[in-house]
mmCIF file of C-alpha atoms and ligand atoms in Angstrom:
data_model
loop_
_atom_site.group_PDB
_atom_site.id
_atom_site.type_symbol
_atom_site.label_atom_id
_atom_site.label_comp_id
_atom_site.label_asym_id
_atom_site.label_seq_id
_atom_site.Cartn_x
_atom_site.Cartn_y
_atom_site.Cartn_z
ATOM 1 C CA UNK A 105 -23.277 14.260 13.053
ATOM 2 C CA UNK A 106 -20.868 11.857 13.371
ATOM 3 C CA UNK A 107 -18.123 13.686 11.328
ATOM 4 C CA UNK A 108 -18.447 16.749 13.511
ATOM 5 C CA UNK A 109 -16.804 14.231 16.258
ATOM 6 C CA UNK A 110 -14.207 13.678 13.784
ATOM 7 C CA UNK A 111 -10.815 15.561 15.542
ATOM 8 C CA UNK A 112 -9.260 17.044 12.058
ATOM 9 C CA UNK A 113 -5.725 15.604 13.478
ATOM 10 C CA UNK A 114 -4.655 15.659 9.732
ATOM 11 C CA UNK A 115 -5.439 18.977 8.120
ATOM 12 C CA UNK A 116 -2.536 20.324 6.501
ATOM 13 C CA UNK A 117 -1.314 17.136 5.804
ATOM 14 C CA UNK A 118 -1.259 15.826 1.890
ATOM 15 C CA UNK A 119 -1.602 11.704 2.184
ATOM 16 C CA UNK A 120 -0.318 9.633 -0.814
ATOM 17 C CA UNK A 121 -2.187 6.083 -0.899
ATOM 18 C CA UNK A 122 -1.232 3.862 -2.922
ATOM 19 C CA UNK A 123 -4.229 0.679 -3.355
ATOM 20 C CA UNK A 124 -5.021 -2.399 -5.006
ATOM 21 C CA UNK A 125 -2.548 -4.737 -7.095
ATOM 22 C CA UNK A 126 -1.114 -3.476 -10.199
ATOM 23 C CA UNK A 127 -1.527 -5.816 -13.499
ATOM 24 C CA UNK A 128 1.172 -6.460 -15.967
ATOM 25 C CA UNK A 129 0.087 -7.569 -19.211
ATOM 26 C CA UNK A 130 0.828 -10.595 -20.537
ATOM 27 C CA UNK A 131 -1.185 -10.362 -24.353
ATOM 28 C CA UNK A 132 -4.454 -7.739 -24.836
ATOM 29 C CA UNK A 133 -6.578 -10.412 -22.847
ATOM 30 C CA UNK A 134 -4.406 -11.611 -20.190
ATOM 31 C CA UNK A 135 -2.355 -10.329 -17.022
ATOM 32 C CA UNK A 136 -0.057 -11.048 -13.831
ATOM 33 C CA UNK A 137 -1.468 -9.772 -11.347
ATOM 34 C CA UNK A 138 -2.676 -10.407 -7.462
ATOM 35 C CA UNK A 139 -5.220 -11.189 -5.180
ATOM 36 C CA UNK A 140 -4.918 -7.437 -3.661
ATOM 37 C CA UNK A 141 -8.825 -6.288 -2.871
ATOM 38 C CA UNK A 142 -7.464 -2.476 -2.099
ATOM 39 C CA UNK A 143 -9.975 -2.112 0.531
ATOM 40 C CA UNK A 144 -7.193 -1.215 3.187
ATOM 41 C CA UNK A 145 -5.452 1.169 1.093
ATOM 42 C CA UNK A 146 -9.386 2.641 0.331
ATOM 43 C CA UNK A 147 -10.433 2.679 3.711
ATOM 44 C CA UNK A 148 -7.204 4.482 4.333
ATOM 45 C CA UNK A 149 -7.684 7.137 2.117
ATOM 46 C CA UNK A 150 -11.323 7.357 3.188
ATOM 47 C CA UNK A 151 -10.181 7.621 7.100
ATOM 48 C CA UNK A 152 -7.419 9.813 6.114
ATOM 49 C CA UNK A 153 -10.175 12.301 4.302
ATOM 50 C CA UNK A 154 -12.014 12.684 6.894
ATOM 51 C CA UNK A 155 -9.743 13.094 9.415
ATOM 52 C CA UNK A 156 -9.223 16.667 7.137
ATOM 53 C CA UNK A 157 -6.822 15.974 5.123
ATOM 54 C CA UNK A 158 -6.093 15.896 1.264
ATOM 55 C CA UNK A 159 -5.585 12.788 0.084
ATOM 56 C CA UNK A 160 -4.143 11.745 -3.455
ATOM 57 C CA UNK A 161 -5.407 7.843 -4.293
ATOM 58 C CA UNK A 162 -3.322 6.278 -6.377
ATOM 59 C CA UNK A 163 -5.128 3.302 -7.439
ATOM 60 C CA UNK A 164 -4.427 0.124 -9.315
ATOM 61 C CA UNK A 165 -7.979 -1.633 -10.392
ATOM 62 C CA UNK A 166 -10.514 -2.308 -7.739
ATOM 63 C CA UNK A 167 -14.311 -3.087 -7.544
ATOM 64 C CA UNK A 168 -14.135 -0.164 -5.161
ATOM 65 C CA UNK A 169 -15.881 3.023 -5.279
ATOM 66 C CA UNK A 170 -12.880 6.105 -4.494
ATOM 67 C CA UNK A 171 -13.925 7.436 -1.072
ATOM 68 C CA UNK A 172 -15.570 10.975 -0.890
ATOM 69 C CA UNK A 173 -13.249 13.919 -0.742
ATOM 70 C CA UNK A 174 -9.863 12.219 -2.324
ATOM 71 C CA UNK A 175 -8.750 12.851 -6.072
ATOM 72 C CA UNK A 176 -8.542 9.842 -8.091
ATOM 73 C CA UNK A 177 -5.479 8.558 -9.639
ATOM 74 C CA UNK A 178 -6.035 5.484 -11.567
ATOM 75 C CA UNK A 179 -3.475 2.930 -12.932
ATOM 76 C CA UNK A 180 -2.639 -0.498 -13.920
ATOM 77 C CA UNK A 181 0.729 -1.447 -14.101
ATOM 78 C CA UNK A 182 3.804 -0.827 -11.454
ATOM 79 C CA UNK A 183 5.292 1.363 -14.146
ATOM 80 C CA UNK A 184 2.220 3.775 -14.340
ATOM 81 C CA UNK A 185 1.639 3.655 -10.581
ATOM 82 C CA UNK A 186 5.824 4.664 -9.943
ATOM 83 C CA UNK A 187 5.272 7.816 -12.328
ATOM 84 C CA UNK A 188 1.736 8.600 -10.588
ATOM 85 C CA UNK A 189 3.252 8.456 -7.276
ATOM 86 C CA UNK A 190 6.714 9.984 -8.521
ATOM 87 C CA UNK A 191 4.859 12.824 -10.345
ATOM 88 C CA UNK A 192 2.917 13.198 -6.905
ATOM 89 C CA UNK A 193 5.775 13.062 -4.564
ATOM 90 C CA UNK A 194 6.566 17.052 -4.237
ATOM 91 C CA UNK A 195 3.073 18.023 -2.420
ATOM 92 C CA UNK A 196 3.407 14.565 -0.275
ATOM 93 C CA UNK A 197 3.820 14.719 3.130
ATOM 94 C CA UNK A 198 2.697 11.193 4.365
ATOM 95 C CA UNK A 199 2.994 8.287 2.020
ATOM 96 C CA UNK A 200 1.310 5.118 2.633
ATOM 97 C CA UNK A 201 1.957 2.133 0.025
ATOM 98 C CA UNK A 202 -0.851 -0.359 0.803
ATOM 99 C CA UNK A 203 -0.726 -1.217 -3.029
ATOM 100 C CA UNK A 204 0.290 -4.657 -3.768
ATOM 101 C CA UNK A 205 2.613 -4.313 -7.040
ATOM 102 C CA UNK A 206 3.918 -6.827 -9.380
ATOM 103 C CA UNK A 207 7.403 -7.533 -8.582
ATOM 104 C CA UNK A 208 7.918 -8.776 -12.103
ATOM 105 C CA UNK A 209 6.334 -7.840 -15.862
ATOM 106 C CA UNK A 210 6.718 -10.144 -18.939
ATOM 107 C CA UNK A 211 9.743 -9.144 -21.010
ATOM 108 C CA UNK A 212 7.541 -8.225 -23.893
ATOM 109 C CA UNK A 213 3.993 -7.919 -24.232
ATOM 110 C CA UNK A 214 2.359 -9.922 -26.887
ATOM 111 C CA UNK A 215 0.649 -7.901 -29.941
ATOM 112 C CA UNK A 216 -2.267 -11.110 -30.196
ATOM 113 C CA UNK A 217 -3.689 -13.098 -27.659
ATOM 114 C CA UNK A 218 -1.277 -16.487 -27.191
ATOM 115 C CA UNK A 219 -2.730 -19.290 -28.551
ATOM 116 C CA UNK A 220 -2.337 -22.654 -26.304
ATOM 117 C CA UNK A 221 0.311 -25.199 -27.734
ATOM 118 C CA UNK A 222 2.066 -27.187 -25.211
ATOM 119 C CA UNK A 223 3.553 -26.016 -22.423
ATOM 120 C CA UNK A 224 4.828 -22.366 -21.816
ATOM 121 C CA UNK A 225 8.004 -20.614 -20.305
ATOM 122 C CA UNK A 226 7.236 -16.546 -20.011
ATOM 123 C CA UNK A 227 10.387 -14.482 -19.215
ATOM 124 C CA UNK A 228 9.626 -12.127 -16.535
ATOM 125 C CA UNK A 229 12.313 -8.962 -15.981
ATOM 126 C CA UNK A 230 11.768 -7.112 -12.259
ATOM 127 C CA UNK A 231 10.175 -4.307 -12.069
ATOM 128 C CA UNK A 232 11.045 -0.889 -10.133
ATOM 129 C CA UNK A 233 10.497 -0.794 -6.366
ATOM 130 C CA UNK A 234 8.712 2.471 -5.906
ATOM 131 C CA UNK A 235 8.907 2.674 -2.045
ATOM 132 C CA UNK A 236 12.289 2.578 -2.350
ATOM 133 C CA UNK A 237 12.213 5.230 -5.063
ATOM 134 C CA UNK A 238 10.282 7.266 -2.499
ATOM 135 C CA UNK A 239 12.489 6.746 0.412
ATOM 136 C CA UNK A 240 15.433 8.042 -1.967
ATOM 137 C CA UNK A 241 13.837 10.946 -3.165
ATOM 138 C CA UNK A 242 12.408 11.772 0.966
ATOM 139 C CA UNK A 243 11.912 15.498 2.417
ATOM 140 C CA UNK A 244 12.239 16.670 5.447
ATOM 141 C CA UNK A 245 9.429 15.636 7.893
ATOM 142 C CA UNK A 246 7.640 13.488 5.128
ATOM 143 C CA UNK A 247 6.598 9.930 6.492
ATOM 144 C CA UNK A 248 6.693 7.065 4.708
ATOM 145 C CA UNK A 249 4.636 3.495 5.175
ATOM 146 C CA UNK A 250 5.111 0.463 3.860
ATOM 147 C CA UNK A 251 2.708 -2.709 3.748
ATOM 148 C CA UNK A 252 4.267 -6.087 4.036
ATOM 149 C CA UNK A 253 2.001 -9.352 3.486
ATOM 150 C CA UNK A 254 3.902 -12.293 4.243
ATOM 151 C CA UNK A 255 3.114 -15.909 4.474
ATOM 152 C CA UNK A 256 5.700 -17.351 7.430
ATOM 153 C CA UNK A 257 8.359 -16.103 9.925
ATOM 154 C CA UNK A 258 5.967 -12.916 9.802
ATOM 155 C CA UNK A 259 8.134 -10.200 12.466
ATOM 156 C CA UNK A 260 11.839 -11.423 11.206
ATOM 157 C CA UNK A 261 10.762 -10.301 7.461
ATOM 158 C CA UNK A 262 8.572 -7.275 8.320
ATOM 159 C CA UNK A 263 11.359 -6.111 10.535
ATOM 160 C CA UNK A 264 13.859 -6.812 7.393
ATOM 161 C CA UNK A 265 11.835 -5.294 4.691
ATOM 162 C CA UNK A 266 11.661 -1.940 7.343
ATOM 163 C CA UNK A 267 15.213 -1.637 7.491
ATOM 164 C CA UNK A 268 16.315 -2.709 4.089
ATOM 165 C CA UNK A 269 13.507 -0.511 2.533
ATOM 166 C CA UNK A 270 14.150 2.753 4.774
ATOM 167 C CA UNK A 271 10.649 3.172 5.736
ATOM 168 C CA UNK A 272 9.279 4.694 9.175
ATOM 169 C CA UNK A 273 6.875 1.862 9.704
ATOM 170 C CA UNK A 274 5.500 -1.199 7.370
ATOM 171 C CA UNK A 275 2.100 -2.715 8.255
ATOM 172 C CA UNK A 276 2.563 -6.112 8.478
ATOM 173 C CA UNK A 277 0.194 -8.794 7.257
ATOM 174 C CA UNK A 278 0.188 -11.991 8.223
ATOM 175 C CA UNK A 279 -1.942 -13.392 5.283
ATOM 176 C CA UNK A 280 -1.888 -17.434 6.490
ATOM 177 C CA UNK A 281 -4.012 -16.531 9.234
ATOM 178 C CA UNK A 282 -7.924 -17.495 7.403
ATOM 179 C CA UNK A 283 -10.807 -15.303 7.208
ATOM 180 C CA UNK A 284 -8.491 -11.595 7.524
ATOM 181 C CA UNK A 285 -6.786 -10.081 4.767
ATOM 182 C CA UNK A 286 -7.437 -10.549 1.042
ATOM 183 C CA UNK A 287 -10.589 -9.264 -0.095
ATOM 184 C CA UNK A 288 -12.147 -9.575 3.865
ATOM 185 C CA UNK A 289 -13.628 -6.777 5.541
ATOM 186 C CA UNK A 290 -11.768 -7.247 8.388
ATOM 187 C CA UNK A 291 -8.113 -7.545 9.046
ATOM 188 C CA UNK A 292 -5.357 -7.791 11.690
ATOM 189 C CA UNK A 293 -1.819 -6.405 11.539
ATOM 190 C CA UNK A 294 1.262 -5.269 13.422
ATOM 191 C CA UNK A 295 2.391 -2.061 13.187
ATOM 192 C CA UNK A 296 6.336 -2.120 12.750
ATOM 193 C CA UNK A 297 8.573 0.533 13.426
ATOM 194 C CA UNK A 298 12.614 0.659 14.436
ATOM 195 C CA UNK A 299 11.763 0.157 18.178
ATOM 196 C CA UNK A 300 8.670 -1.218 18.435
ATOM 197 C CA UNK A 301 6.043 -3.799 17.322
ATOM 198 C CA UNK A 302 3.061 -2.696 17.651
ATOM 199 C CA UNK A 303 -0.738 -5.226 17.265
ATOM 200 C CA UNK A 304 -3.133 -3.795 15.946
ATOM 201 C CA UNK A 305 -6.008 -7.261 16.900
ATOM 202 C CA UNK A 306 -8.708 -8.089 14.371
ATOM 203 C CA UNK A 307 -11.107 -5.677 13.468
ATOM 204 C CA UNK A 308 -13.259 -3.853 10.511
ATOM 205 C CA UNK A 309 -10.646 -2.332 7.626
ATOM 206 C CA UNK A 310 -11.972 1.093 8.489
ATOM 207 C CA UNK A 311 -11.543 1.141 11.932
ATOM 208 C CA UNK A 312 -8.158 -0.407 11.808
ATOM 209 C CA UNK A 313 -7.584 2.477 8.720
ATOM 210 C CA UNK A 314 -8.089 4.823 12.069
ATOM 211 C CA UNK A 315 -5.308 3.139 14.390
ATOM 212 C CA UNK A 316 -2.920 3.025 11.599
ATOM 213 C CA UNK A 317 -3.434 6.637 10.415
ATOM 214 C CA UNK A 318 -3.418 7.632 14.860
ATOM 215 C CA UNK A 319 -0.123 5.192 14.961
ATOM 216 C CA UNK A 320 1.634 7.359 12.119
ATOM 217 C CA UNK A 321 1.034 10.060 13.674
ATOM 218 C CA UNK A 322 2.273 9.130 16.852
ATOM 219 C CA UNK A 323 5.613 8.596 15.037
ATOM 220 C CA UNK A 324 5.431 12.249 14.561
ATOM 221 C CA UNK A 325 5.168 13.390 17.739
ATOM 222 C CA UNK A 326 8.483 13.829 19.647
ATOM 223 C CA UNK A 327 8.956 10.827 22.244
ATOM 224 C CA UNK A 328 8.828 11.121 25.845
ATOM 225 C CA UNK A 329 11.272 10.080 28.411
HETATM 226 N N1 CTP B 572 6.598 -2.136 -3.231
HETATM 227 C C1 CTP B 572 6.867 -1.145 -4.148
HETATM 228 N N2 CTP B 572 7.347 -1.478 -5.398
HETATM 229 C C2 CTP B 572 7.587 -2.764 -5.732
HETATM 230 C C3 CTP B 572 7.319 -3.795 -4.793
HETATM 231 C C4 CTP B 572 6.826 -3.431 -3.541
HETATM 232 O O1 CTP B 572 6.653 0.028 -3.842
HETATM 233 N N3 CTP B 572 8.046 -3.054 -6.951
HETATM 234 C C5 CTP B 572 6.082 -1.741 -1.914
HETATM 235 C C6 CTP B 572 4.699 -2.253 -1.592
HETATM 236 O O2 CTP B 572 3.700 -1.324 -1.986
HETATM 237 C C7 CTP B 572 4.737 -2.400 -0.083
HETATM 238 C C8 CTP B 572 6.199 -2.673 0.222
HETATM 239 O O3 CTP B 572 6.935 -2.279 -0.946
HETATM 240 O O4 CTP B 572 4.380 -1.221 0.585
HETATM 241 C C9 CTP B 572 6.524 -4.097 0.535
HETATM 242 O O5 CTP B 572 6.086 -4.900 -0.503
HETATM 243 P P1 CTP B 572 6.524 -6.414 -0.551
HETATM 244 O O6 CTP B 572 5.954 -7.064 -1.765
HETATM 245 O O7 CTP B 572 6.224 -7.017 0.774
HETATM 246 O O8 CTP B 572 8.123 -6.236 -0.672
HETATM 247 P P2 CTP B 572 9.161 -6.835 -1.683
HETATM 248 O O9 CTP B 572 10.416 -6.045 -1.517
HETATM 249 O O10 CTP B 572 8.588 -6.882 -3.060
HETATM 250 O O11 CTP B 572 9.431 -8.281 -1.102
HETATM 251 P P3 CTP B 572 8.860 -9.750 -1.495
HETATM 252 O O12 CTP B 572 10.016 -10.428 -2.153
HETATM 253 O O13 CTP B 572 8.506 -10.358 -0.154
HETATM 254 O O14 CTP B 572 7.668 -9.586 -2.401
HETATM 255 CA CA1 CA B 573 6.658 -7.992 -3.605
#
């Protein structure tokens, strides 16, 4: 019963979410990788679902489940999520990156596990940024969020990473604050756009999937005066 409540405020609308942390392989045992749950970018793609519309889940690995009613995409390294989401892009019209990606993958991948002697200098080399990627390669009307988790001077990066990046919003994360964030249930956030900062207080990842997902599409809307 509680679905026929739901308003269907996105039908029509094709949501790209991107979850979890990708993993860059290090030998065929090991990995870089991050402490990324990808229960916001799930409960995203769940709340987005059933708010009616169709929702493309581009996911690096989780322990999650993929919510009813979105397709599937699954991938493990930055390289394999930028061609999912590239390949993607065309029937996009809201993108929302929750994923956390490795900003750097080992300059070669070793053909046997390493074996430990002594101490041990890897050489990383960058990898792509796919939001910027996306905000390049932007249509008309499409809307693109970005997720920012940072550890200190929270608003003066998110509202850096929103303009240098091109996004409409980022979801900032303030992950020093304890108990919230990584792997938690629960989470807090400010919703950042040009002109304004918005707080979204603690609360379940679901419900806060809601107010993000009602926040996007308030950036939509044309603004009063
Ligand atoms: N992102 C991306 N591709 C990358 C790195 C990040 O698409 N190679 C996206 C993330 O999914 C997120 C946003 O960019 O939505 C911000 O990620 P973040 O790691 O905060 O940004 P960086 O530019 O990597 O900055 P930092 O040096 O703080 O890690
Ligand atoms: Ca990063």
């Amino acid at each position: 019963l509680e679905s026929l409540n739901y308003r269907n405020d996105l039908a029509g609308e094709t949501v790209l979410v991107t979850a979890g942390g990708t993993r860059e392989p290090l030998d065929p045992v090991r990995f870089l990788g991050n402490r990324s749950s990808g229960k916001m970018g799930y409960a995203l793609a769940d709340a987005a679902a059933r708010r009616g519309a169709r929702v493309i889940l581009v996911s690096a690995p989780t322990a999650l489940r993929a919510p009813a009613g979105c397709e599937l995409v699954p991938v493990v390294t930055t390289a394999e999520m930028r061609s999912a989401v590239l390949a993607r892009l065309s029937e996009t019209t809201m993108v929302i990156k929750a994923a956390a990606v490795a900003d750097y993958r080992p300059h070669a991948e070793a053909e046997q596990k390493l074996k430990r002697s002594g101490p041990l200098t890897l050489e990383l080399e960058p990898t792509n940024d796919i939001l910027a990627e996306v905000v390049e390669l932007r249509r008309p009307g499409m809307l693109i969020v970005g997720f920012a988790a940072e550890t200190e001077n929270v608003i003066v990066h998110g509202r850096d990473k929103l303009l240098r990046k091109g996004a409409d919003a980022i979801v900032l994360n303030d992950v020093s604050r304890e108990g919230i964030g990584f792997d938690s249930d629960r989470n807090a956030v400010t919703f950042l756009t040009r002109d304004k900062a918005i707080d979204l207080p603690e609360m379940p990842k679901r419900q806060l999937a809601d107010r993000i997902l009602e926040e996007m599409l308030a950036l939509r809307r044309p603004t009063r005066v």
